[in-house]
Short mmCIF file of C-alpha atoms and ligand atoms in Angstrom, two decimals:
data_model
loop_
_atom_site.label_atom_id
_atom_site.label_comp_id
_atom_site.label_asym_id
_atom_site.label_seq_id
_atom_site.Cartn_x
_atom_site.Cartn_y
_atom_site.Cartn_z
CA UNK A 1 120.33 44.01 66.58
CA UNK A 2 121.14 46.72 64.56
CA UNK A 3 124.22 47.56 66.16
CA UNK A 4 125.50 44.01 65.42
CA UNK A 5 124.68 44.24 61.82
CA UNK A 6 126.89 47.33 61.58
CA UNK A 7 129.75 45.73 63.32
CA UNK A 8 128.72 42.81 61.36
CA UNK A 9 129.07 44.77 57.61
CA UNK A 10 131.88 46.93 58.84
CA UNK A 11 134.34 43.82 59.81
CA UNK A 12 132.79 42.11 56.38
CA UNK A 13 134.83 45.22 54.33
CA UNK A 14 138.08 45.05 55.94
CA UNK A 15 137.91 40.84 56.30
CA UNK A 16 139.67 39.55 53.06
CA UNK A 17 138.09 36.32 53.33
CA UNK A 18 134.56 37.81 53.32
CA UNK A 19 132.55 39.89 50.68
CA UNK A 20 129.98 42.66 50.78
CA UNK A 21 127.43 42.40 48.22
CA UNK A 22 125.35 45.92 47.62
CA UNK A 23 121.93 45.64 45.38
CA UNK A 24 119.93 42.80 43.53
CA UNK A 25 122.03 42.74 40.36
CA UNK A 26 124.98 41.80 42.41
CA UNK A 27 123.45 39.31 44.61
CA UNK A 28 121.72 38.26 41.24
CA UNK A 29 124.97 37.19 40.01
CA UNK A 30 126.52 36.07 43.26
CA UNK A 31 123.26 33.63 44.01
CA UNK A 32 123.59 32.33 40.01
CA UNK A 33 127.23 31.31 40.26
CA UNK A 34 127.11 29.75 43.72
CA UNK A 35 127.96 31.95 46.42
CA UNK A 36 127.97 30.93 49.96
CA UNK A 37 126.05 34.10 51.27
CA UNK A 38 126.58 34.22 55.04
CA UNK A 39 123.95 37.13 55.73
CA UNK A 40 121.87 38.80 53.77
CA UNK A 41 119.10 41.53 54.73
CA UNK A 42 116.15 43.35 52.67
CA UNK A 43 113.99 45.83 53.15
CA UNK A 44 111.19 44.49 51.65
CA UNK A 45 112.07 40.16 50.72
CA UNK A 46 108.94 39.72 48.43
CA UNK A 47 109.54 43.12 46.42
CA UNK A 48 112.93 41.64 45.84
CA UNK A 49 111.32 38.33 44.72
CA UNK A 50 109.38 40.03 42.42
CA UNK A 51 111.88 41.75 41.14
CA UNK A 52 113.49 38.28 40.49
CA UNK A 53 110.30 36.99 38.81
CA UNK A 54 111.01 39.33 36.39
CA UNK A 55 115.11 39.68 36.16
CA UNK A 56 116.25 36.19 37.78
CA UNK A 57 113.42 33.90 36.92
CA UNK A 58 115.72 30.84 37.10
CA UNK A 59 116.76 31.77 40.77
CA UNK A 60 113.07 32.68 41.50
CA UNK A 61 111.82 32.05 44.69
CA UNK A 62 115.54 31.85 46.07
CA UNK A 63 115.48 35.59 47.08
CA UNK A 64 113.01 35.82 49.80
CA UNK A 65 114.17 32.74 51.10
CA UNK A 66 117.72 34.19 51.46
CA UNK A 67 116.90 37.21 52.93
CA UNK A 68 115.61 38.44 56.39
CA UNK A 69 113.82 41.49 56.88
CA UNK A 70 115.61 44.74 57.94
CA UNK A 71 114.09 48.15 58.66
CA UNK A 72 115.26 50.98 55.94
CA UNK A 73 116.56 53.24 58.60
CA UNK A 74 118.89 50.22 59.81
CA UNK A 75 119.97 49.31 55.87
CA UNK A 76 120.97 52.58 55.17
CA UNK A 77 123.58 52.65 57.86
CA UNK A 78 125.07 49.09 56.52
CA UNK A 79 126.74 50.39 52.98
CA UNK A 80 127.51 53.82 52.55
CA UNK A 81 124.83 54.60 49.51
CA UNK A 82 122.13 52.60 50.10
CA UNK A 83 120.98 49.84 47.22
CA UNK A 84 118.40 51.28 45.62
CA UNK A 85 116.95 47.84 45.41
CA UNK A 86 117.23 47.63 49.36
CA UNK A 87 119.37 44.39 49.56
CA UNK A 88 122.68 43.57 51.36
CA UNK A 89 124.39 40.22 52.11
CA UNK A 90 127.49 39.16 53.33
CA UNK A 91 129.15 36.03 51.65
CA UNK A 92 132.44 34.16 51.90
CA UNK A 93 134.84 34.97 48.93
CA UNK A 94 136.03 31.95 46.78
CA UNK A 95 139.14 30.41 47.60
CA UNK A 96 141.31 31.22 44.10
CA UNK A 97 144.31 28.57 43.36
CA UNK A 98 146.20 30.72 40.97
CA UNK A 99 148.79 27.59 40.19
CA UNK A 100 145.28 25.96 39.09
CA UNK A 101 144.36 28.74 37.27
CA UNK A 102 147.11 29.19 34.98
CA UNK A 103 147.61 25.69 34.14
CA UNK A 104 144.20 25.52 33.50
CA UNK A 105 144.27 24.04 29.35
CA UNK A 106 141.18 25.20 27.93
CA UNK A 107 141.86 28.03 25.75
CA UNK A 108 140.80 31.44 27.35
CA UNK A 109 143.11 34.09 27.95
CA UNK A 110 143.81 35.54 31.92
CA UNK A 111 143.45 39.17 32.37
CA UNK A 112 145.85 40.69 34.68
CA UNK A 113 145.56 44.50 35.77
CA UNK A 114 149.10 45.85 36.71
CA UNK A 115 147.86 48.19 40.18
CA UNK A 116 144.44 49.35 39.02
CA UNK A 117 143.74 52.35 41.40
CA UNK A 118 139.76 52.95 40.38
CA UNK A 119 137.00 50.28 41.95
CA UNK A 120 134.47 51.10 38.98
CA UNK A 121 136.96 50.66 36.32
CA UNK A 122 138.25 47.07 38.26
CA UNK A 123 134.20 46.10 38.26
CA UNK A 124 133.75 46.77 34.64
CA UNK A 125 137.10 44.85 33.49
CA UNK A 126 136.25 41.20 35.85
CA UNK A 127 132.12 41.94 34.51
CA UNK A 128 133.49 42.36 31.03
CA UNK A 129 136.04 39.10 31.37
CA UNK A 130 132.95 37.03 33.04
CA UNK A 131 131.34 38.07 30.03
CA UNK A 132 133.97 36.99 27.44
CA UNK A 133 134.58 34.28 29.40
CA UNK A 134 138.22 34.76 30.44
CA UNK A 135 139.96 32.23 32.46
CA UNK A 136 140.14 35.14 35.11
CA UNK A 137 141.10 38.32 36.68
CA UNK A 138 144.24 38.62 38.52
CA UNK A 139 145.11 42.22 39.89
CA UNK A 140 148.84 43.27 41.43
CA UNK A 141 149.02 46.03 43.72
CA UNK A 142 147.03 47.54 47.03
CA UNK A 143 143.50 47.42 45.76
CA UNK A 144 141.12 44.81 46.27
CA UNK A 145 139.62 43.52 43.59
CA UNK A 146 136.87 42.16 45.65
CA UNK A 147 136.01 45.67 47.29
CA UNK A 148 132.54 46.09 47.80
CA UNK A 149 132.61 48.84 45.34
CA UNK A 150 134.28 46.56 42.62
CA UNK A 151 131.88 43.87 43.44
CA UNK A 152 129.25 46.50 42.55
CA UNK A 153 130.93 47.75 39.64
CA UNK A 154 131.16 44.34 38.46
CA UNK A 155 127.44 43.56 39.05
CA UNK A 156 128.43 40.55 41.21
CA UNK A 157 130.08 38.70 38.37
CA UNK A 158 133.67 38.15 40.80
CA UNK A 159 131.74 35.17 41.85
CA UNK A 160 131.13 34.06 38.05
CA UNK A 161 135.33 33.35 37.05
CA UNK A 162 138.44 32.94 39.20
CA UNK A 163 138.96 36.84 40.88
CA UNK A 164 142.03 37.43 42.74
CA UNK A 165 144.89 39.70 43.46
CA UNK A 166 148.22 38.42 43.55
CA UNK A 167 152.30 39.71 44.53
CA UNK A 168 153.72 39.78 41.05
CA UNK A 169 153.13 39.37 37.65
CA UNK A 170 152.52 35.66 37.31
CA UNK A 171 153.70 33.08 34.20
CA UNK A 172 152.67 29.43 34.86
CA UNK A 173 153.78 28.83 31.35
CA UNK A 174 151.69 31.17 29.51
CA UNK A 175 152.70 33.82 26.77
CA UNK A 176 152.64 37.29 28.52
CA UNK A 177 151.00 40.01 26.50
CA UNK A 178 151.24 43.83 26.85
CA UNK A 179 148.81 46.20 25.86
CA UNK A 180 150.31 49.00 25.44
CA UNK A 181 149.08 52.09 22.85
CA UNK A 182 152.39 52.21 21.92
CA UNK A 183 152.98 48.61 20.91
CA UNK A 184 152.52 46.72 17.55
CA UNK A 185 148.80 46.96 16.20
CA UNK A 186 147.26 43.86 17.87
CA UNK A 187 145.92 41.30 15.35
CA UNK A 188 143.26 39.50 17.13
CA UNK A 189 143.86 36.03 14.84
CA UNK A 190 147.29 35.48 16.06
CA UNK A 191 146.50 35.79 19.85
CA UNK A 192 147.42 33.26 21.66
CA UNK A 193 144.44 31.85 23.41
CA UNK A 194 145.89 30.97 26.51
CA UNK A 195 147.96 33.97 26.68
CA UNK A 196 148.20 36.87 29.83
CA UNK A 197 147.19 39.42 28.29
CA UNK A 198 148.25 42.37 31.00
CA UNK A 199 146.90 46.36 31.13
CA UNK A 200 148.33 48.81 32.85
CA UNK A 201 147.40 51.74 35.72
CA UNK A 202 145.09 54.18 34.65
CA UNK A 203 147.56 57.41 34.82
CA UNK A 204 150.68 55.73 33.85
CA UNK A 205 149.92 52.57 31.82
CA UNK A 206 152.15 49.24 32.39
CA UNK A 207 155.58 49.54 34.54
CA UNK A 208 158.70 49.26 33.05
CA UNK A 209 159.30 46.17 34.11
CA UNK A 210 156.56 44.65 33.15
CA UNK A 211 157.19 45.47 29.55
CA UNK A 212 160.45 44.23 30.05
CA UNK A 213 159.22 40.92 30.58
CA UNK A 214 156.39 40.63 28.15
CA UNK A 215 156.54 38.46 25.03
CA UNK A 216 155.38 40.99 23.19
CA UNK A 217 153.75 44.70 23.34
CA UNK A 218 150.54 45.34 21.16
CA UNK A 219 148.08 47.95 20.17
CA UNK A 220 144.29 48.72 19.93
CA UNK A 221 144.66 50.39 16.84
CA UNK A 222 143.13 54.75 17.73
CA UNK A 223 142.26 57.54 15.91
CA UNK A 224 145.30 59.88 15.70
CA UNK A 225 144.86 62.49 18.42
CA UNK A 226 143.58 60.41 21.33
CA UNK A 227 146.20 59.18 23.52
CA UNK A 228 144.38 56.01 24.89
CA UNK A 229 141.45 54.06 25.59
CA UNK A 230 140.03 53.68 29.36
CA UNK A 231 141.15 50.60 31.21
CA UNK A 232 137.80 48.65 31.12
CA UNK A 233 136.96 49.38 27.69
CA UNK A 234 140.99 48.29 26.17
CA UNK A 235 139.78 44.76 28.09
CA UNK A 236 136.54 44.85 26.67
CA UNK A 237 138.31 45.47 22.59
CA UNK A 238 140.85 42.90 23.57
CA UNK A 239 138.68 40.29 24.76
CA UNK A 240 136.01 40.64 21.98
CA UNK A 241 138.31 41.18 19.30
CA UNK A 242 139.77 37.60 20.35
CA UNK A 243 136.16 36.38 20.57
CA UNK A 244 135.07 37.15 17.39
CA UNK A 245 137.98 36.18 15.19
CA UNK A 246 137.99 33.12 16.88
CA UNK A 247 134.24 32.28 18.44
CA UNK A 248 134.25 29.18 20.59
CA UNK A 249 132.86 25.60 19.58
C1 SAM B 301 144.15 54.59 30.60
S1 SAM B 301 145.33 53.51 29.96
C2 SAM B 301 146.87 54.18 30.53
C3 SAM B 301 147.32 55.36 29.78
C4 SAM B 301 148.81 55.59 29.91
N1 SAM B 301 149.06 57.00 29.83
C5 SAM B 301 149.54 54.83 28.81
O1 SAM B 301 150.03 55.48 27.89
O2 SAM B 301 149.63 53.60 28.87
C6 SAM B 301 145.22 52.07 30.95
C7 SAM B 301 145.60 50.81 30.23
O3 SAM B 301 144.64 50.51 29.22
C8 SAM B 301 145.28 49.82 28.16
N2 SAM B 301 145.08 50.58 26.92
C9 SAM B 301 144.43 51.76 26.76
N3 SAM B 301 144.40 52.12 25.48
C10 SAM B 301 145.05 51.16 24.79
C11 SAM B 301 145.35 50.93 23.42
N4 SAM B 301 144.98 51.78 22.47
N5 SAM B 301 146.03 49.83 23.07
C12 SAM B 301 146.40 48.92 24.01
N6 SAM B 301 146.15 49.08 25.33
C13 SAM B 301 145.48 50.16 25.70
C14 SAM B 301 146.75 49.69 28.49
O4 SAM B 301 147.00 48.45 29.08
C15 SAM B 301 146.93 50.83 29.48
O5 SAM B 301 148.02 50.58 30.34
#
């Protein structure tokens, strides 16, 4: 059995239809927003429901019900650092319409990351958008934004808004936004609600072109001296800077 679970988890990371979900918080999140878990293992299912007593107490009693028991010595050989919590589960990744998405009316921005390269930084941006409750995270370039390390980063929270990485730079009729330190100081009260508001690669910041194509190019306002803010956190000042100045009904 064991040796199937490892085949099972390793054809889980490289399956793009499928997602890996490391740790309670994660499957917290994933269980609270609907996730269809496929599998899902722990080392010890009523510590983990007591641990959702405490943490989760609307999905309470949902946890050991989920889970089957696994030994520790067959856990730690399904993710390569073992959950401290002692929980793994497989689960089928939501199918994203991204046509749907952007025509989507209600007034919430999209986030798109131009080729992020680092999984933490892609968890904290879609756990920061779930959290201002963007219309969703769309991500160009090789790396998946559902990565089991993202989905980690992210403390499950992929499952909580549209997540999904796409060819290009996508429109649907929406004002396309640049953040950019060099751009025009961003005034949070004349964001567009609906708008794409895109950030760039950690080393190099957004391409050419997409600058090229961009309504307009704004600013986080810095202190002189520091060249720029880390990917996660620019989202974070973005998001809750158009939050605040304009809290929803
Ligand atoms: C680590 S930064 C990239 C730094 C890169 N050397 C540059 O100058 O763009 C990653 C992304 O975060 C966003 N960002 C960081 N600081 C920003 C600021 N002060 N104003 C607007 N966007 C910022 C931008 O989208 C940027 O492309």
């Amino acid at each position: 059995v064991g040796d199937e679970l490892i085949h099972h988890f390793r054809r889980a990371r490289r399956d793009r239809s499928l997602v890996v979900i490391e740790g309670f918080h994660a499957l917290k999140h994933a269980l609270r927003f609907g996730a269809e878990l496929e599998q899902a293992y722990a080392v010890d299912p009523e510590a983990l429901e007591a641990l959702a007593a405490d943490l989760a107490p609307d999905r309470a009693g949902r946890f050991a019900a989920a889970v089957a028991p696994i030994e520790a010595a067959t856990l730690d050989r399904l993710a390569p650092l073992t959950p401290r919590t002692g929980v793994v589960a497989t689960a089928r990744r939501p199918a994203v319409d991204v046509e749907a998405v952007l025509a989507d009316e209600r007034p919430a921005p999209v986030v798109l990351l131009e080729d992020p390269r680092n999984m933490g930084n892609i968890g904290a941006s879609i756990r920061v958008a779930a959290g201002a409750d963007a219309a969703a995270v769309l991500t160009t370039g090789e790396h998946d934004p559902w990565h089991a390390d993202a989905v980690r980063g992210a403390a499950g929270l992929q499952f909580a808004l549209p997540v999904a990485s796409v060819e290009a730079p996508p429109r649907g009729g929406r004002p396309l936004l640049a953040l950019d330190p060099e751009g025009e100081p961003l005034d949070p009260r004349r964001l567009s609600p609906r708008a794409i508001l895109a950030f760039g690669t950690e080393r190099d910041g957004l391409s050419d072109s997409l600058l090229g194509e961009a309504d307009a190019r704004v600013s986080i306002p810095m202190r002189a001296g520091v060249s720029s803010l880390n990917l996660a956190t620019s989202i974070a000042a973005s998001l809750f800077a158009w939050r605040l100045a304009a809290p929803p009904r």
